[in-house]
PDB file of C-alpha atoms in Angstrom:
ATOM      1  CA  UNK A  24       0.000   0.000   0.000  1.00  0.00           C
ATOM      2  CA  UNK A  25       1.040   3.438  -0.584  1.00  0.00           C
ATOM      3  CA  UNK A  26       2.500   5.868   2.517  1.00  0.00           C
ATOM      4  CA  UNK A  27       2.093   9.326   2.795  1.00  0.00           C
ATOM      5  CA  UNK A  28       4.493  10.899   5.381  1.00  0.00           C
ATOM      6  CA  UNK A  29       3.748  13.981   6.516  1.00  0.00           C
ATOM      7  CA  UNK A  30       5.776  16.767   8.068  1.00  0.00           C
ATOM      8  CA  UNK A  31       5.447  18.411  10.525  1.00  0.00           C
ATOM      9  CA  UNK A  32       2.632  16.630  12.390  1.00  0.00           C
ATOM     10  CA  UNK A  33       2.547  20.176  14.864  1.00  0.00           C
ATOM     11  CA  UNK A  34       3.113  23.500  13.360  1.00  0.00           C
ATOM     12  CA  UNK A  35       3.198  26.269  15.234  1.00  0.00           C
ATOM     13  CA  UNK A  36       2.348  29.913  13.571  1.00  0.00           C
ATOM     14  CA  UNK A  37       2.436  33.522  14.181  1.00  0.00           C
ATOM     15  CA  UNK A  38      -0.388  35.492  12.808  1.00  0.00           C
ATOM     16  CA  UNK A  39       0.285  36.690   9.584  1.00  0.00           C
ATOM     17  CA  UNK A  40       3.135  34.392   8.757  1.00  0.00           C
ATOM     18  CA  UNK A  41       3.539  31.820   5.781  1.00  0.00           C
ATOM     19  CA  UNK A  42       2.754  27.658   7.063  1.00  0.00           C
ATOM     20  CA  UNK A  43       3.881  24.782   4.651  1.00  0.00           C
ATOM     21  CA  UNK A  44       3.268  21.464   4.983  1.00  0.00           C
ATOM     22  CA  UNK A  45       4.773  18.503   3.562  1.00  0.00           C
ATOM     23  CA  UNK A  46       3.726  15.290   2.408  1.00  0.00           C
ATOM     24  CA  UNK A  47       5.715  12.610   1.095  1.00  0.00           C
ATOM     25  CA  UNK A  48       4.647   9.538  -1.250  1.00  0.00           C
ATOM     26  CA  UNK A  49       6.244   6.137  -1.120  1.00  0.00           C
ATOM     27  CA  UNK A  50       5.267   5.666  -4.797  1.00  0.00           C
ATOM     28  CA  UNK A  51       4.722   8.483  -7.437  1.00  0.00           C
ATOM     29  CA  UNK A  52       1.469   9.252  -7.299  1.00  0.00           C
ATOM     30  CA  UNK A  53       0.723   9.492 -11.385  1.00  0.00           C
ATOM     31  CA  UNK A  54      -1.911   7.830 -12.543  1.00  0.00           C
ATOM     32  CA  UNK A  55      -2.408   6.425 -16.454  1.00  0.00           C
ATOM     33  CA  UNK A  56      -4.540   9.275 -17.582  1.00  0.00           C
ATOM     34  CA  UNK A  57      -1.292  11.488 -16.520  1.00  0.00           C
ATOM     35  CA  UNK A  58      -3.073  13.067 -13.629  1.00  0.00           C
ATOM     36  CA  UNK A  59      -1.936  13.068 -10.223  1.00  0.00           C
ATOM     37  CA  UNK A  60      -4.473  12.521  -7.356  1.00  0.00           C
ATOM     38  CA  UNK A  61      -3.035  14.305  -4.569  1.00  0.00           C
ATOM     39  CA  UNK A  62      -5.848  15.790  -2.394  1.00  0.00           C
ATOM     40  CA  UNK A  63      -5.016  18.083   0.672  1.00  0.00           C
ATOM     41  CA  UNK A  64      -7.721  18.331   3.658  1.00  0.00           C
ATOM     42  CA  UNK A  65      -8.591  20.802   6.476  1.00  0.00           C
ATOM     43  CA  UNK A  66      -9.955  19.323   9.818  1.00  0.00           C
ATOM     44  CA  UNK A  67     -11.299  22.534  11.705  1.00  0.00           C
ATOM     45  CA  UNK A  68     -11.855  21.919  15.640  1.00  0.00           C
ATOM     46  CA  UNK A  69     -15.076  19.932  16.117  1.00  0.00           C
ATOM     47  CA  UNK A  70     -15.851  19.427  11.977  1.00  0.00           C
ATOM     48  CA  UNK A  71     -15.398  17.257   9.507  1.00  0.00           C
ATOM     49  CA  UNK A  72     -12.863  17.302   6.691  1.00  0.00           C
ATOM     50  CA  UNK A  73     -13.453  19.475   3.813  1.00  0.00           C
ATOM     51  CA  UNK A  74     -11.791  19.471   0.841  1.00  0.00           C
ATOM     52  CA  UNK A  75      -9.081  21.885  -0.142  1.00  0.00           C
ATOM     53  CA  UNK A  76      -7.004  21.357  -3.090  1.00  0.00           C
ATOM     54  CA  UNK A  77      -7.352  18.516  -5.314  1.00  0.00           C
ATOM     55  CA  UNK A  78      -5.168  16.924  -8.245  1.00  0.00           C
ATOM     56  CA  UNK A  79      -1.774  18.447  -6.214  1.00  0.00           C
ATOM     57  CA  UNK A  80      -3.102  22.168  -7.128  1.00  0.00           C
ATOM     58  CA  UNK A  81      -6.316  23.329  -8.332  1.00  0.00           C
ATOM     59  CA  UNK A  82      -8.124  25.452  -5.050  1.00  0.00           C
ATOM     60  CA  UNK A  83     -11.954  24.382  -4.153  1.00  0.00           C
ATOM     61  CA  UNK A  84     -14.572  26.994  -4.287  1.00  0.00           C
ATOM     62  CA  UNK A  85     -14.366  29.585  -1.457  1.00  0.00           C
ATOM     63  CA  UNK A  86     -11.219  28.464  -0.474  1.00  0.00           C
ATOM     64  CA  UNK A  87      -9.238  31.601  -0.044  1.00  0.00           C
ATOM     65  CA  UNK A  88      -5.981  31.783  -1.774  1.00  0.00           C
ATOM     66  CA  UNK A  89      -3.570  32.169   0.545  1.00  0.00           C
ATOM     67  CA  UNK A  90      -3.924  28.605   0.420  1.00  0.00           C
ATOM     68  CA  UNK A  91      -2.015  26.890  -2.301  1.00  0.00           C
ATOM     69  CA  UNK A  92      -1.017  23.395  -3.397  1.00  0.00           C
ATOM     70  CA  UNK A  93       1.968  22.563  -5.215  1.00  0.00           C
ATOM     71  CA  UNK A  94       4.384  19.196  -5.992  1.00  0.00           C
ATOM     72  CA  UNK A  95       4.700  16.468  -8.584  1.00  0.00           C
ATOM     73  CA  UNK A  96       5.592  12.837  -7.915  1.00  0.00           C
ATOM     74  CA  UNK A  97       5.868  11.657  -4.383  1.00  0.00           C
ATOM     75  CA  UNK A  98       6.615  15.196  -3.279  1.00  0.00           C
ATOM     76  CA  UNK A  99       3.842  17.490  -2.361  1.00  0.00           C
ATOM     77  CA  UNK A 100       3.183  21.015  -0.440  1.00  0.00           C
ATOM     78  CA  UNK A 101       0.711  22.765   0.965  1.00  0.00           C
ATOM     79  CA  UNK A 102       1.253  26.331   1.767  1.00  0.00           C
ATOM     80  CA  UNK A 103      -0.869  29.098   3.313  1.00  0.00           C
ATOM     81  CA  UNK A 104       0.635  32.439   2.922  1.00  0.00           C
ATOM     82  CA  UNK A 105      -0.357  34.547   5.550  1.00  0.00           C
ATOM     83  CA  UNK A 106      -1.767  32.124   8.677  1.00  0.00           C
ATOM     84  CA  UNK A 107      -5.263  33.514   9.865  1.00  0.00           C
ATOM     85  CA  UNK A 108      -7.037  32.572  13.303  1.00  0.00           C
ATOM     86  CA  UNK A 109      -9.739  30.139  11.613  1.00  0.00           C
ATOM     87  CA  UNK A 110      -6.882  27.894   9.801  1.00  0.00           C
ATOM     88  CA  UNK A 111      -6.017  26.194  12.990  1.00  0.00           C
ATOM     89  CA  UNK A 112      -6.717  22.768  13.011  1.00  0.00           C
ATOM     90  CA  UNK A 113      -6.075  19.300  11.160  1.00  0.00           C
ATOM     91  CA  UNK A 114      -4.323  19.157   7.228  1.00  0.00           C
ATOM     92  CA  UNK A 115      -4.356  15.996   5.914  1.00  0.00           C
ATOM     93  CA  UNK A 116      -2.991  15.009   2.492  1.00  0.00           C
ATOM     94  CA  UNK A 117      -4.316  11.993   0.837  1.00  0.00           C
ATOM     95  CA  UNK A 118      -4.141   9.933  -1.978  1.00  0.00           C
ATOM     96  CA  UNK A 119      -6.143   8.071  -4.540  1.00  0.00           C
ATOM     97  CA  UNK A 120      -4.225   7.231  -7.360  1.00  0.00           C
ATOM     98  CA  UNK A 121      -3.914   4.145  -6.129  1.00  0.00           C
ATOM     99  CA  UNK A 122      -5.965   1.737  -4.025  1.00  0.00           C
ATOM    100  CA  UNK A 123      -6.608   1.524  -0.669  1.00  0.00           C
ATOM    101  CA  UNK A 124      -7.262   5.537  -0.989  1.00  0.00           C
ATOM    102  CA  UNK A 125      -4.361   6.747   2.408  1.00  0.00           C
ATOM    103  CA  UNK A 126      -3.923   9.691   4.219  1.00  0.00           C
ATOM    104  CA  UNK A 127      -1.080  11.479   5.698  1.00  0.00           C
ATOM    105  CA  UNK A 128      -1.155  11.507   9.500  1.00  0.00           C
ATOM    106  CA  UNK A 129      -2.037  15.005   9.719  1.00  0.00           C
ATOM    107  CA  UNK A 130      -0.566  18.270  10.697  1.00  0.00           C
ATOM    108  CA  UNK A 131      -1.635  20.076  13.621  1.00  0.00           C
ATOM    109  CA  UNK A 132      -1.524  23.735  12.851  1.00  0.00           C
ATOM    110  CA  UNK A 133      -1.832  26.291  15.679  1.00  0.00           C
ATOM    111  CA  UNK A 134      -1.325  29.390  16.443  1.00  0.00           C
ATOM    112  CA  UNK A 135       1.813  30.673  18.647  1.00  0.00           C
TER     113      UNK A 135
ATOM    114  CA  UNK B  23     -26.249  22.118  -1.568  1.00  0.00           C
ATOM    115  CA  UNK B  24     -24.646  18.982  -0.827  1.00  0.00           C
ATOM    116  CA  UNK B  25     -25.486  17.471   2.779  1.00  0.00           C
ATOM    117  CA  UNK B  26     -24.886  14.432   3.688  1.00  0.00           C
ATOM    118  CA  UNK B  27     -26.131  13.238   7.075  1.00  0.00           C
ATOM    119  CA  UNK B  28     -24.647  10.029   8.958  1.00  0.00           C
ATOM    120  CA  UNK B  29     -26.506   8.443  11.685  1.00  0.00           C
ATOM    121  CA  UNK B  30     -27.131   5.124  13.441  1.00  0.00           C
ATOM    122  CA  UNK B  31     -23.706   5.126  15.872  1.00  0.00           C
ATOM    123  CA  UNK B  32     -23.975   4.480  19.370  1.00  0.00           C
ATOM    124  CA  UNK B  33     -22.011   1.863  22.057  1.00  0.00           C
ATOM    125  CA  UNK B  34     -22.166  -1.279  20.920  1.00  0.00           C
ATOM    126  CA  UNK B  35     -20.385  -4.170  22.816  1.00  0.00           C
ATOM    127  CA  UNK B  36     -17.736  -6.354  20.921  1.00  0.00           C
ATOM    128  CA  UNK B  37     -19.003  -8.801  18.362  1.00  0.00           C
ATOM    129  CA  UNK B  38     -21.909  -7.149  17.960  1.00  0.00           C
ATOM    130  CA  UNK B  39     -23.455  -5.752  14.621  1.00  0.00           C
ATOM    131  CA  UNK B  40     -24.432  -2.174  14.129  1.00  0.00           C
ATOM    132  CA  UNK B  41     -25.202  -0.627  10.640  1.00  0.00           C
ATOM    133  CA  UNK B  42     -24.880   3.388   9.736  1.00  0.00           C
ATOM    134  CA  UNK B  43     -26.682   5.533   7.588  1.00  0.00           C
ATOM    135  CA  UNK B  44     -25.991   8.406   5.038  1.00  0.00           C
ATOM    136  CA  UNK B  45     -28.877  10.636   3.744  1.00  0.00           C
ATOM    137  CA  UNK B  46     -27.772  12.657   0.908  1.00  0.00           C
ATOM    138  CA  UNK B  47     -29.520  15.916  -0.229  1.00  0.00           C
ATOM    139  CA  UNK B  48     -28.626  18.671  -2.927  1.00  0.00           C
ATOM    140  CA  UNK B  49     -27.411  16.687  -5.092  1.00  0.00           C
ATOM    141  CA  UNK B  50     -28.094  13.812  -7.925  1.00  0.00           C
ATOM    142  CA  UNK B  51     -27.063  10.603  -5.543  1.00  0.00           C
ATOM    143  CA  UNK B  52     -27.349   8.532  -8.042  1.00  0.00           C
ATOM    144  CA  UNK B  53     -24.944  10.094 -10.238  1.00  0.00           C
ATOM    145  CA  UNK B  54     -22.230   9.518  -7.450  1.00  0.00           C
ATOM    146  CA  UNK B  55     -19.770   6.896  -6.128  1.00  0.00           C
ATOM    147  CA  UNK B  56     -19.697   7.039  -2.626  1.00  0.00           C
ATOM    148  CA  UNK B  57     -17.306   5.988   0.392  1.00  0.00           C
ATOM    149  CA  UNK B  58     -17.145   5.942   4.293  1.00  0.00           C
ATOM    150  CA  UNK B  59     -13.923   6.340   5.789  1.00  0.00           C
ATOM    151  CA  UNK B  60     -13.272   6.368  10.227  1.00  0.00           C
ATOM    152  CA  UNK B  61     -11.518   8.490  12.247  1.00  0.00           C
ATOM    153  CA  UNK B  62     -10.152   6.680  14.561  1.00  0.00           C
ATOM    154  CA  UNK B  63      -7.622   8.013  17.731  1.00  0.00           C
ATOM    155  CA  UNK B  64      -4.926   5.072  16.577  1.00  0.00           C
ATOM    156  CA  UNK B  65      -4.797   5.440  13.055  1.00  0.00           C
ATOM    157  CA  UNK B  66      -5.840   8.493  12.092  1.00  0.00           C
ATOM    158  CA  UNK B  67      -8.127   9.115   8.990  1.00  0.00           C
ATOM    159  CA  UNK B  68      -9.130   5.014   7.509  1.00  0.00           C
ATOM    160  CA  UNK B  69     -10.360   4.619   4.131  1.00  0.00           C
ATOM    161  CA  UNK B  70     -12.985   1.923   4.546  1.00  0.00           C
ATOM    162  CA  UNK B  71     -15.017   1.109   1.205  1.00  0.00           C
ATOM    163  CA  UNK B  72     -16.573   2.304  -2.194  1.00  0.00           C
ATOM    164  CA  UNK B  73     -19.610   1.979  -3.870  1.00  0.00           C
ATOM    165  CA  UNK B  74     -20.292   2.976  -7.501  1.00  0.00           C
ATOM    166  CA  UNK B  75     -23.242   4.998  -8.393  1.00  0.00           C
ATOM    167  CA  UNK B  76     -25.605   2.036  -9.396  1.00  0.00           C
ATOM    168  CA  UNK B  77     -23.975  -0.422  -6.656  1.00  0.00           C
ATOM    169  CA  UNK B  78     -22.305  -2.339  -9.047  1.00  0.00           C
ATOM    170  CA  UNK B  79     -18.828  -2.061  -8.099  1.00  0.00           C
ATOM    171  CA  UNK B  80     -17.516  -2.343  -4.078  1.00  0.00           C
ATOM    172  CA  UNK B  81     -14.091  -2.615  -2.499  1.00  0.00           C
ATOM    173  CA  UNK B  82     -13.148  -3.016   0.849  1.00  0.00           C
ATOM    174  CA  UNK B  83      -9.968  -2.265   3.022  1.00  0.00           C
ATOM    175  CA  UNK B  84      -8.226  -4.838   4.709  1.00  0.00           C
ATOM    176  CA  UNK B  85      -9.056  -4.062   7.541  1.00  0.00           C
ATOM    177  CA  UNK B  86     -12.560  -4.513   7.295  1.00  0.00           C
ATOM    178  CA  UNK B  87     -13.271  -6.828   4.543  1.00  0.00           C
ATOM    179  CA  UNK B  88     -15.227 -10.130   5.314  1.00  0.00           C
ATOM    180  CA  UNK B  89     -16.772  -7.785   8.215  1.00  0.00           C
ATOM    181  CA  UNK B  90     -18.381  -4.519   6.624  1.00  0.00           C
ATOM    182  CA  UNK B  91     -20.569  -4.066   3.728  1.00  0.00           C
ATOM    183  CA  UNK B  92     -21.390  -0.904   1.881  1.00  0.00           C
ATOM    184  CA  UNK B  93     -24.699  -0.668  -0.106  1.00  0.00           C
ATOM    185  CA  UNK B  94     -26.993   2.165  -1.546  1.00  0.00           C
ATOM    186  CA  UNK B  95     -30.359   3.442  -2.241  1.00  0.00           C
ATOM    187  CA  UNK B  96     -30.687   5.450  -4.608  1.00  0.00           C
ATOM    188  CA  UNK B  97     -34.730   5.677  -4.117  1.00  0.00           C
ATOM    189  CA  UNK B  98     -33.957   6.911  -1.324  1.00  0.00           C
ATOM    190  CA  UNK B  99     -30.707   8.864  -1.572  1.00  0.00           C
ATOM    191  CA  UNK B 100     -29.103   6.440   1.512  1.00  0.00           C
ATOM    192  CA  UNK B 101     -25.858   4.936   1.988  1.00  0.00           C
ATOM    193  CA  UNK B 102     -25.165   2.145   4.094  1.00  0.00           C
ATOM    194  CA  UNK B 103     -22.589   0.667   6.136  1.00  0.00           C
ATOM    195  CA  UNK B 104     -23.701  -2.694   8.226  1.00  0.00           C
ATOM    196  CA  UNK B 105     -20.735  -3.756  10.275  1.00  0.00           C
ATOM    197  CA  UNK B 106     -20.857  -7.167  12.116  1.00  0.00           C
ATOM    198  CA  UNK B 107     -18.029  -8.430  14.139  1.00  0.00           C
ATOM    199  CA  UNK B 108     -17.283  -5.380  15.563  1.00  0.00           C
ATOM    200  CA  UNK B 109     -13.750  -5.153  17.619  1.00  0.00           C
ATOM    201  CA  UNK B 110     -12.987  -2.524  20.094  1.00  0.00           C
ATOM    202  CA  UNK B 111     -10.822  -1.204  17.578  1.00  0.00           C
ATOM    203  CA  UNK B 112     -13.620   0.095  15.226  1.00  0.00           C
ATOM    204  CA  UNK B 113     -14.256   2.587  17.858  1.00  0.00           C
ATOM    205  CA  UNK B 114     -14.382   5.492  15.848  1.00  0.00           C
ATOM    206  CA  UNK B 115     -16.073   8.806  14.390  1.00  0.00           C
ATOM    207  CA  UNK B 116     -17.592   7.406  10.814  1.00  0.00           C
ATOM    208  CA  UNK B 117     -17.745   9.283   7.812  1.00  0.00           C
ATOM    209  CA  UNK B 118     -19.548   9.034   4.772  1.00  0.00           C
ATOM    210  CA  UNK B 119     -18.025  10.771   1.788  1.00  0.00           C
ATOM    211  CA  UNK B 120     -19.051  11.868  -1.478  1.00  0.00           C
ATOM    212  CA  UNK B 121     -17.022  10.821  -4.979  1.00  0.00           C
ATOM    213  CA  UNK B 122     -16.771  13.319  -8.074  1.00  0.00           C
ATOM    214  CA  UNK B 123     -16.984  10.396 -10.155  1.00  0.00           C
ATOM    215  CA  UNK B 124     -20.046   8.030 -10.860  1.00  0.00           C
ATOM    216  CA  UNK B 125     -17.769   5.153 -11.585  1.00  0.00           C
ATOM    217  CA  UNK B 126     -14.414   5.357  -9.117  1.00  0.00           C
ATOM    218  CA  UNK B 127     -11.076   3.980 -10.991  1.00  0.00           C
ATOM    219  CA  UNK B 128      -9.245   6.739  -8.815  1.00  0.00           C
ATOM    220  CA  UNK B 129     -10.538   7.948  -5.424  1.00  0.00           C
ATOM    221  CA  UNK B 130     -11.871  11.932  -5.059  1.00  0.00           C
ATOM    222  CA  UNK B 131     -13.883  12.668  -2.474  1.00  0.00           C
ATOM    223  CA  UNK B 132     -15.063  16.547  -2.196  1.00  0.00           C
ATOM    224  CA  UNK B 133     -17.692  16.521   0.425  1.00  0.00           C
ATOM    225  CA  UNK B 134     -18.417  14.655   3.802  1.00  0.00           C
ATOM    226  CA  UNK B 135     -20.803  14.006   5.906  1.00  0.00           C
ATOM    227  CA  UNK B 136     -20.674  15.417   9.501  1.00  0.00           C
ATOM    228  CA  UNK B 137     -20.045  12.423  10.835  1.00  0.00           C
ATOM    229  CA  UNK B 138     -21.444   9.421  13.723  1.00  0.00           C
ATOM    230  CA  UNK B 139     -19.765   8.422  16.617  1.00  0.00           C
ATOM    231  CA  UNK B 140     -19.470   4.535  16.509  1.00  0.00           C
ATOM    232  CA  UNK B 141     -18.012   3.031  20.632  1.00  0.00           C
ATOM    233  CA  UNK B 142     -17.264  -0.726  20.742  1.00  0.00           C
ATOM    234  CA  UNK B 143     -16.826  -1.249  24.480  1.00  0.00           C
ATOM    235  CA  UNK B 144     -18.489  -4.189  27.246  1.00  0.00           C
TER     236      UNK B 144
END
């Protein structure tokens, strides 16, 4: 089964200051069609996952763009560019290129 | 727009059965695969199974093949989940999640349920 590693799991921020997250495949994550199905999750306190980036970089609707994805490969990133109060919580990267579907154990991102 | 409601969790005691609900609204449900996936405090976020849009396609994880089955209704805009079996390590917040494709060859979930609290203890 494929791993995704990510790092940090706890990520401290100031206010105002860039975050990045990595997450690391043990395969390349290509699939035949040539796209790559990287997805990146945010876990808010108390809610469920919701979808932020999907296929390594395109942004959901009303996701604000100081969140970015970037990567190809087994090497992914998720930035935010300036950290604001309501992006603490749970990022999770996952995968579905391949099958089982596997996440990344999550980064906990707080603020300092 | 798309809501998708879980319910049926609760404490159940170990070998017990239990089987979860998700009622989907705001969107075509039968134009959808769908999956449930756990949260769980040991291993994180759990990928459990898939269902194409008209049923007839399922896989399972490892970890609960033989034990869990997924099914739909698409009368009535429900997915299922009946677990049997159950181990204390099930224990777990339950998730039901929405595909962007009717037929899955790669997984993409956008949207997920708010999820049900599922306790196997004695």
């Amino acid at each position: 089964d494929v791993v995704l590693t990510q790092s940090p799991l706890s990520l401290p921020v100031t206010l105002g200051q860039p975050a990045s997250i990595s997450c690391r495949s043990s395969q390349s994550l290509v699939y035949s069609d040539g796209n790559t199905y990287l997805n990146w999750f945010q876990q808010r306190p108390g809610q469920s996952p919701r979808r932020l980036i999907y296929e390594v970089s395109n942004r959901d609707s009303g996701v604000p763009d100081r969140f970015s994805g970037s990567g190809s490969g087994t090497d992914f990133t998720l930035k935010i560019s300036r950290v604001e109060a309501e992006d603490v919580g749970l990022y999770y990267c996952m995968q579905g290129t391949y099958w089982p579907p596997a996440f990344g154990q999550g980064t906990k991102v707080e603020i300092k | 727009q798309v809501h998708l409601v879980e319910s049926g969790g609760g404490v159940v005691q170990p070998g017990r059965s239990l089987r979860l609900s998700c009622a989907a609204s705001g969107f075509r449900f039968s134009s959808h695969g769908m999956h449930w996936v756990r949260q769980t405090p040991g291993k994180g976020l759990e990928w459990l199974a898939v269902i194409w849009d008209d049923g007839s396609n399922r896989q399972y994880g490892d970890s609960v093949k033989d034990r869990f089955t997924i099914s739909r209704d698409n009368s009535k805009e429900t997915l299922y989940l009946e677990m049997i079996s159950l181990r204390p390590e099930d224990t777990g917040v339950y998730y039901c999640a929405r595909d962007v494709q009717p037929k899955i060859l790669v997984a993409n979930f956008d949207y997920w349920g708010q999820g049900t609290l599922v306790t196997v203890s004695s």
